mmCIF file of C-alpha atoms in Angstrom:
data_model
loop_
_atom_site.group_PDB
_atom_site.id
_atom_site.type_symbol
_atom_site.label_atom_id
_atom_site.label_comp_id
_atom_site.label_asym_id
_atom_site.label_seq_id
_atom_site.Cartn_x
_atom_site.Cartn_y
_atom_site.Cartn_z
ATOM 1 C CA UNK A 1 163.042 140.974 28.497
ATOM 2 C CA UNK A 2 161.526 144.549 28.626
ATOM 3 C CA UNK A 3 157.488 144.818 28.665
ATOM 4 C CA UNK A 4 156.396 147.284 26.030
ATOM 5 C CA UNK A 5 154.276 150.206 27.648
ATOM 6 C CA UNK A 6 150.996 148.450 26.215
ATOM 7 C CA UNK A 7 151.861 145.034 27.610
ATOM 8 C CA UNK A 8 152.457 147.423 30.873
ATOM 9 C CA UNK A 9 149.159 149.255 30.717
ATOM 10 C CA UNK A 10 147.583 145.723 30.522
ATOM 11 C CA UNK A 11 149.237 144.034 33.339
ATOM 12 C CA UNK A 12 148.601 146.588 35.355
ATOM 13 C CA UNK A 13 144.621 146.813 34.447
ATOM 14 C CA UNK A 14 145.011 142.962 35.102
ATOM 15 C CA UNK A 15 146.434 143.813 38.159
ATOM 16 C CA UNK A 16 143.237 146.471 39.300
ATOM 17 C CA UNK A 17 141.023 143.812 37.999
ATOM 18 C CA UNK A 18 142.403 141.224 40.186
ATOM 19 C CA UNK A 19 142.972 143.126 43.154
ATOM 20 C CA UNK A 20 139.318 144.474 43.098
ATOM 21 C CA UNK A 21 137.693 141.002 43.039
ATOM 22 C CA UNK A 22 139.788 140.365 46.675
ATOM 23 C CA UNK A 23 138.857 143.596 48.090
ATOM 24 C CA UNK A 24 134.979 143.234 46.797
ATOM 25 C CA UNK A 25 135.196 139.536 48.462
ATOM 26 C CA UNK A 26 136.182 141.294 51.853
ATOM 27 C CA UNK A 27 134.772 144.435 51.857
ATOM 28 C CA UNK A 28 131.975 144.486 49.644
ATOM 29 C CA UNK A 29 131.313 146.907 46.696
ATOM 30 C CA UNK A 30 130.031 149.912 48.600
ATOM 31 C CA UNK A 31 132.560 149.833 51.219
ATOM 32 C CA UNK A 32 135.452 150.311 48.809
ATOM 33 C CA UNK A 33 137.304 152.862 47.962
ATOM 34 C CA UNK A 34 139.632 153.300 44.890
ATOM 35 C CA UNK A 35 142.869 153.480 46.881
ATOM 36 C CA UNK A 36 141.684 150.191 48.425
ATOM 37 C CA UNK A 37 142.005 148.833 45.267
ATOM 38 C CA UNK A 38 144.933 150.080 43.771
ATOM 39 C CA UNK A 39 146.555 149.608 47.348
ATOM 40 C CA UNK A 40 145.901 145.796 47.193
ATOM 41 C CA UNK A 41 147.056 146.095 43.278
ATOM 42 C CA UNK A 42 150.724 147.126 44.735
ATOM 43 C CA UNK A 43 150.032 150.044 42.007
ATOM 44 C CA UNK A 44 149.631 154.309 42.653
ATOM 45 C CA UNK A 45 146.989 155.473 43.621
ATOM 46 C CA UNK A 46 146.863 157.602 40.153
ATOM 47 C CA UNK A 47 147.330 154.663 37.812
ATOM 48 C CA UNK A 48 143.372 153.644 38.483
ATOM 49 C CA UNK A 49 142.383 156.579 36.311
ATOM 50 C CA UNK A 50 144.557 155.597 33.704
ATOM 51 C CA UNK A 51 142.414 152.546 33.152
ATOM 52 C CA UNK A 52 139.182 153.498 34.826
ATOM 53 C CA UNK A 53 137.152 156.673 34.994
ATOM 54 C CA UNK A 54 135.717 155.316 38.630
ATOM 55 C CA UNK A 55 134.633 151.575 40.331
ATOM 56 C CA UNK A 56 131.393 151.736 38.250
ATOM 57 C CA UNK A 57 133.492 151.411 34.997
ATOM 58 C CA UNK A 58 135.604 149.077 36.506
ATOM 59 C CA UNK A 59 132.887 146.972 37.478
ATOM 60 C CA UNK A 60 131.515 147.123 34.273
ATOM 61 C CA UNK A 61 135.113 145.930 32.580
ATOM 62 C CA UNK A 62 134.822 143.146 34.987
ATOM 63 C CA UNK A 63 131.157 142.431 33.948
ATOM 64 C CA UNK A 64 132.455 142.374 30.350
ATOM 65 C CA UNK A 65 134.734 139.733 31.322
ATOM 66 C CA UNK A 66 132.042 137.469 33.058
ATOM 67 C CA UNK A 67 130.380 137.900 29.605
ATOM 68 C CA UNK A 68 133.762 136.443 27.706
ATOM 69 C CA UNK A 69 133.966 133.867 30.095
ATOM 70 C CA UNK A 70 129.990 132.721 29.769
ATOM 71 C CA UNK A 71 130.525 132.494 25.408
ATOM 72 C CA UNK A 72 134.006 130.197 25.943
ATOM 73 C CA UNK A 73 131.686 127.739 27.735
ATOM 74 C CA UNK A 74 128.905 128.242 25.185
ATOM 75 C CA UNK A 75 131.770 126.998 22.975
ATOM 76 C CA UNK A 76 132.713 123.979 24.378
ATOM 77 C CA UNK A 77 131.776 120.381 22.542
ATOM 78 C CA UNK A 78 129.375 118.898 25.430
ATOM 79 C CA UNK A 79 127.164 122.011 24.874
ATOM 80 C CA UNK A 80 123.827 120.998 24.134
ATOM 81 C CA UNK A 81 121.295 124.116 23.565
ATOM 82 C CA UNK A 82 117.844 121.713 23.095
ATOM 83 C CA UNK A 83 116.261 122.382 26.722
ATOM 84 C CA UNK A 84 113.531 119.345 25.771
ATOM 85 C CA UNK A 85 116.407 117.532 26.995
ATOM 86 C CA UNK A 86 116.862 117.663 30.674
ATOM 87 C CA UNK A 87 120.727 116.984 30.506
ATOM 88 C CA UNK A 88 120.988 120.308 28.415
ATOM 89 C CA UNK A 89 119.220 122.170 31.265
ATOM 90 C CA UNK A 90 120.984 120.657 33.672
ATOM 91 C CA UNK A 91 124.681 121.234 31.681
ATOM 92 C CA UNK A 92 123.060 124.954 31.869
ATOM 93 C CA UNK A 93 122.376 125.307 35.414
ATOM 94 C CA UNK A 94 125.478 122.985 36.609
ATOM 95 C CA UNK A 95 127.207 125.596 34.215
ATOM 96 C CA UNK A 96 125.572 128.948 35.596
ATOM 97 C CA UNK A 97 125.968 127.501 39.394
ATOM 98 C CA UNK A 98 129.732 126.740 38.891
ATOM 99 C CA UNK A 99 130.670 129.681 37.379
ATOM 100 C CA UNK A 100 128.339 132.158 39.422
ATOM 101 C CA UNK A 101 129.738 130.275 42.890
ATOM 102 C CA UNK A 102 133.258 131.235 41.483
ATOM 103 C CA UNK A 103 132.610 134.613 40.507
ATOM 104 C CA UNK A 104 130.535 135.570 43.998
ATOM 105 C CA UNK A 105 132.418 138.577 44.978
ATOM 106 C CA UNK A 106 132.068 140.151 41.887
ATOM 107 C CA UNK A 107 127.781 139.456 41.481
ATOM 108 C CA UNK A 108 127.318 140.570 44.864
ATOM 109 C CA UNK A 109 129.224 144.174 43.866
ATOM 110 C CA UNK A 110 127.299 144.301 40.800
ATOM 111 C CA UNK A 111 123.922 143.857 42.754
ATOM 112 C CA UNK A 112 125.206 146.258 45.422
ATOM 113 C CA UNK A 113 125.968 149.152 42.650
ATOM 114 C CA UNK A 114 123.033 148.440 40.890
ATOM 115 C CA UNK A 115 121.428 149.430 43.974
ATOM 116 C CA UNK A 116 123.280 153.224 44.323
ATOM 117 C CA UNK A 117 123.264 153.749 40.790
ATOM 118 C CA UNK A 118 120.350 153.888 38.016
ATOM 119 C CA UNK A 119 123.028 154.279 35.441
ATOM 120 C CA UNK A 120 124.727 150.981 36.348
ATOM 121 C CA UNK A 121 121.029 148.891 37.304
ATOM 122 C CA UNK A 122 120.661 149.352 33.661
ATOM 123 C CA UNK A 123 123.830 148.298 32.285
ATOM 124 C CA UNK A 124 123.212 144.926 34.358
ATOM 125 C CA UNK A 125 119.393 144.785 33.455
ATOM 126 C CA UNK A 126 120.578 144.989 29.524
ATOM 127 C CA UNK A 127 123.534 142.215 30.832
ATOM 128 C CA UNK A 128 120.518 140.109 32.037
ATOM 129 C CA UNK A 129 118.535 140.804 28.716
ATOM 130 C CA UNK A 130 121.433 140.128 26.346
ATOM 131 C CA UNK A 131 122.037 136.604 28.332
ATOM 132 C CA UNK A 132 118.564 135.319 27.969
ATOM 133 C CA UNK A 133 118.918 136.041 24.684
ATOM 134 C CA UNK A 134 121.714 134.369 24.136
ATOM 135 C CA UNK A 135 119.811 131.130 25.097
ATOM 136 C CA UNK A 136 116.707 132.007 23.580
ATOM 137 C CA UNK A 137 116.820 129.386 20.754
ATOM 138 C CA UNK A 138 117.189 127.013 23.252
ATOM 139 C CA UNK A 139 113.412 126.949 23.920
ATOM 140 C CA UNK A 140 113.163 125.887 20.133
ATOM 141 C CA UNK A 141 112.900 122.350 20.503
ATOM 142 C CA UNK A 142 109.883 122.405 22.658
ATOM 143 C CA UNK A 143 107.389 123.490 20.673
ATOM 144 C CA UNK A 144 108.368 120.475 18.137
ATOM 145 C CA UNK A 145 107.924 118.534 20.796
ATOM 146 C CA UNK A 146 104.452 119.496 21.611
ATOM 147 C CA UNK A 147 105.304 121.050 25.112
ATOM 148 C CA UNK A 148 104.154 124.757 26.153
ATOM 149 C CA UNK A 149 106.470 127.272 28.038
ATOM 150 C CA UNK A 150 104.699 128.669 30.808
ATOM 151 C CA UNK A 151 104.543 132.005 29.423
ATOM 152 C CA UNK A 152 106.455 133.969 26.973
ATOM 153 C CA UNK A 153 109.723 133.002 26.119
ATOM 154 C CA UNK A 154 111.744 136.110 27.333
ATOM 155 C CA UNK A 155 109.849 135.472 30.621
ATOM 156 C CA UNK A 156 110.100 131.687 30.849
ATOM 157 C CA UNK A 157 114.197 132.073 30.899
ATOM 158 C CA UNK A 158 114.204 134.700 33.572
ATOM 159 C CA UNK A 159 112.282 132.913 35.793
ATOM 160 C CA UNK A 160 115.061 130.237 35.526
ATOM 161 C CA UNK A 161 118.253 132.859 35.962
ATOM 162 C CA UNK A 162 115.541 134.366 38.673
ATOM 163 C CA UNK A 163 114.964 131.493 40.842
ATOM 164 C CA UNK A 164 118.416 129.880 40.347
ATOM 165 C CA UNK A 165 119.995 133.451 41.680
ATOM 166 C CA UNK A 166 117.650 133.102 44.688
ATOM 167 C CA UNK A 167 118.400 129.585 45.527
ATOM 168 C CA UNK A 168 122.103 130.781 45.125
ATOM 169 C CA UNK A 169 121.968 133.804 47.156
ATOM 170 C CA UNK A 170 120.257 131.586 49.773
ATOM 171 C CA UNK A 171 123.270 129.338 49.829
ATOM 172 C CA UNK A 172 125.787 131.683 50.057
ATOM 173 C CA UNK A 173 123.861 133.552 52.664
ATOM 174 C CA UNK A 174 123.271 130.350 54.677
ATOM 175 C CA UNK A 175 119.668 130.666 54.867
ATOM 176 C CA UNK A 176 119.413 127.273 52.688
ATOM 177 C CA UNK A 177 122.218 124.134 53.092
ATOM 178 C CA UNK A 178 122.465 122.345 49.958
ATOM 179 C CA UNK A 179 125.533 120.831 48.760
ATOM 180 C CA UNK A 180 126.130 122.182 44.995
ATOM 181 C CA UNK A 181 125.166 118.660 43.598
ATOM 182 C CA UNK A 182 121.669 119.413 45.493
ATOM 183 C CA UNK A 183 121.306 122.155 44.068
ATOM 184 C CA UNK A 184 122.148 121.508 40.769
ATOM 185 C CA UNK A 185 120.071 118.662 40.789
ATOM 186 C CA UNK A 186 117.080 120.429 42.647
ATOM 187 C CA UNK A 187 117.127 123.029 40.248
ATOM 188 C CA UNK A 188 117.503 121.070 37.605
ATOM 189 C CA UNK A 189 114.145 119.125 38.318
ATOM 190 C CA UNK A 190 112.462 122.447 39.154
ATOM 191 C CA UNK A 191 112.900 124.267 36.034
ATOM 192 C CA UNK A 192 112.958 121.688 33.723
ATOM 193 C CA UNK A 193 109.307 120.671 34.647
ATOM 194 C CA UNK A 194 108.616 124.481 35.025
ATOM 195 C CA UNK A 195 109.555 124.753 31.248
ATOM 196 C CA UNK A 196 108.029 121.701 30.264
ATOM 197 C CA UNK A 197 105.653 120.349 32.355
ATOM 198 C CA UNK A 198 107.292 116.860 32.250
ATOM 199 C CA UNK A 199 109.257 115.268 35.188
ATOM 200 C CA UNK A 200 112.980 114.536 35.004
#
């Protein structure tokens, strides 16, 4: 059966997509160049810039598919959003761990561009802002329950994504050995009582 030049155009973004997450794992962001990835993609050099106007916006199409990825699992039936329990922030952070551990390559190149590029450190600042508030009414049960956040909202949830991005980078980098179960549940224990000043 004959593709259709849209379900072309499509596998063939797929392809970029796919082929730039392998290349980012062994090359890193900066030290890529298009050709790497469209050389990798078995595709022409030319077809990149029928999809892309450069890696920035290809990183960005790939950030917009973390983002796709993070709602399914927002979705899902065991999701509890009432952080005065401690088995919702730990579903959270056993969630964000998972899925950022699988997606390394592709965190690390966003960091890395953020670094060469204003343009793109906001894009992924506004990516951080839009996630926290995502979760924001998660923080809703705690003042019914009497319990303080240790500062404002907005700022409460990003020193969770902060800290849990450290610990992470730490891991990856080897500077800190903790199985992911450790971590999960280290983290867990952390922020929970940093939220709520109550043990778990």
């Amino acid at each position: 059966m004959t593709m259709s030049r849209k379900e072309k155009s499509a596998e063939t973004e797929q392809a970029l997509k796919d082929a730039a997450r392998r290349v980012f794992a062994e090359r890193g962001y900066l030290n890529t160049k298009i050709t790497d990835i469209t050389t990798a993609a078995g595709r022409a050099a030319g077809s990149f810039y029928n999809h892309f106007a450069g890696k920035e916006e290809l990183l960005q199409a790939l950030l917009s598919d973390l983002a796709t990825a993070g709602d399914e699992r927002a979705e899902q039936p065991d999701h509890n959003p009432d952080f005065s329990d401690p088995d919702a922030v730990r579903y959270h952070i056993a969630g964000y761990w998972m899925f950022a551990r699988e997606h390394a390559p592709v965190l690390r190149a966003m960091n890395q561009a953020a670094l060469v590029s204003d343009e793109f450190a906001g894009v992924l600042q506004q990516f951080g802002a839009e996630q926290r508030a995502d979760i924001a009414d998660h923080l809703d049960g705690l003042a019914d329950k009497g319990l303080q956040l240790p500062t404002t909202r907005d700022a409460s949830l990003a020193m969770m994504f902060t800290v849990t991005q450290a610990i992470l980078a730490a891991v990856e980098d080897g500077a800190v050995e903790l199985t992911d179960k450790q971590a999960i549940d280290g983290l867990t224990r952390f922020i929970y009582r940093g939220l709520t000043g109550r043990d778990y």
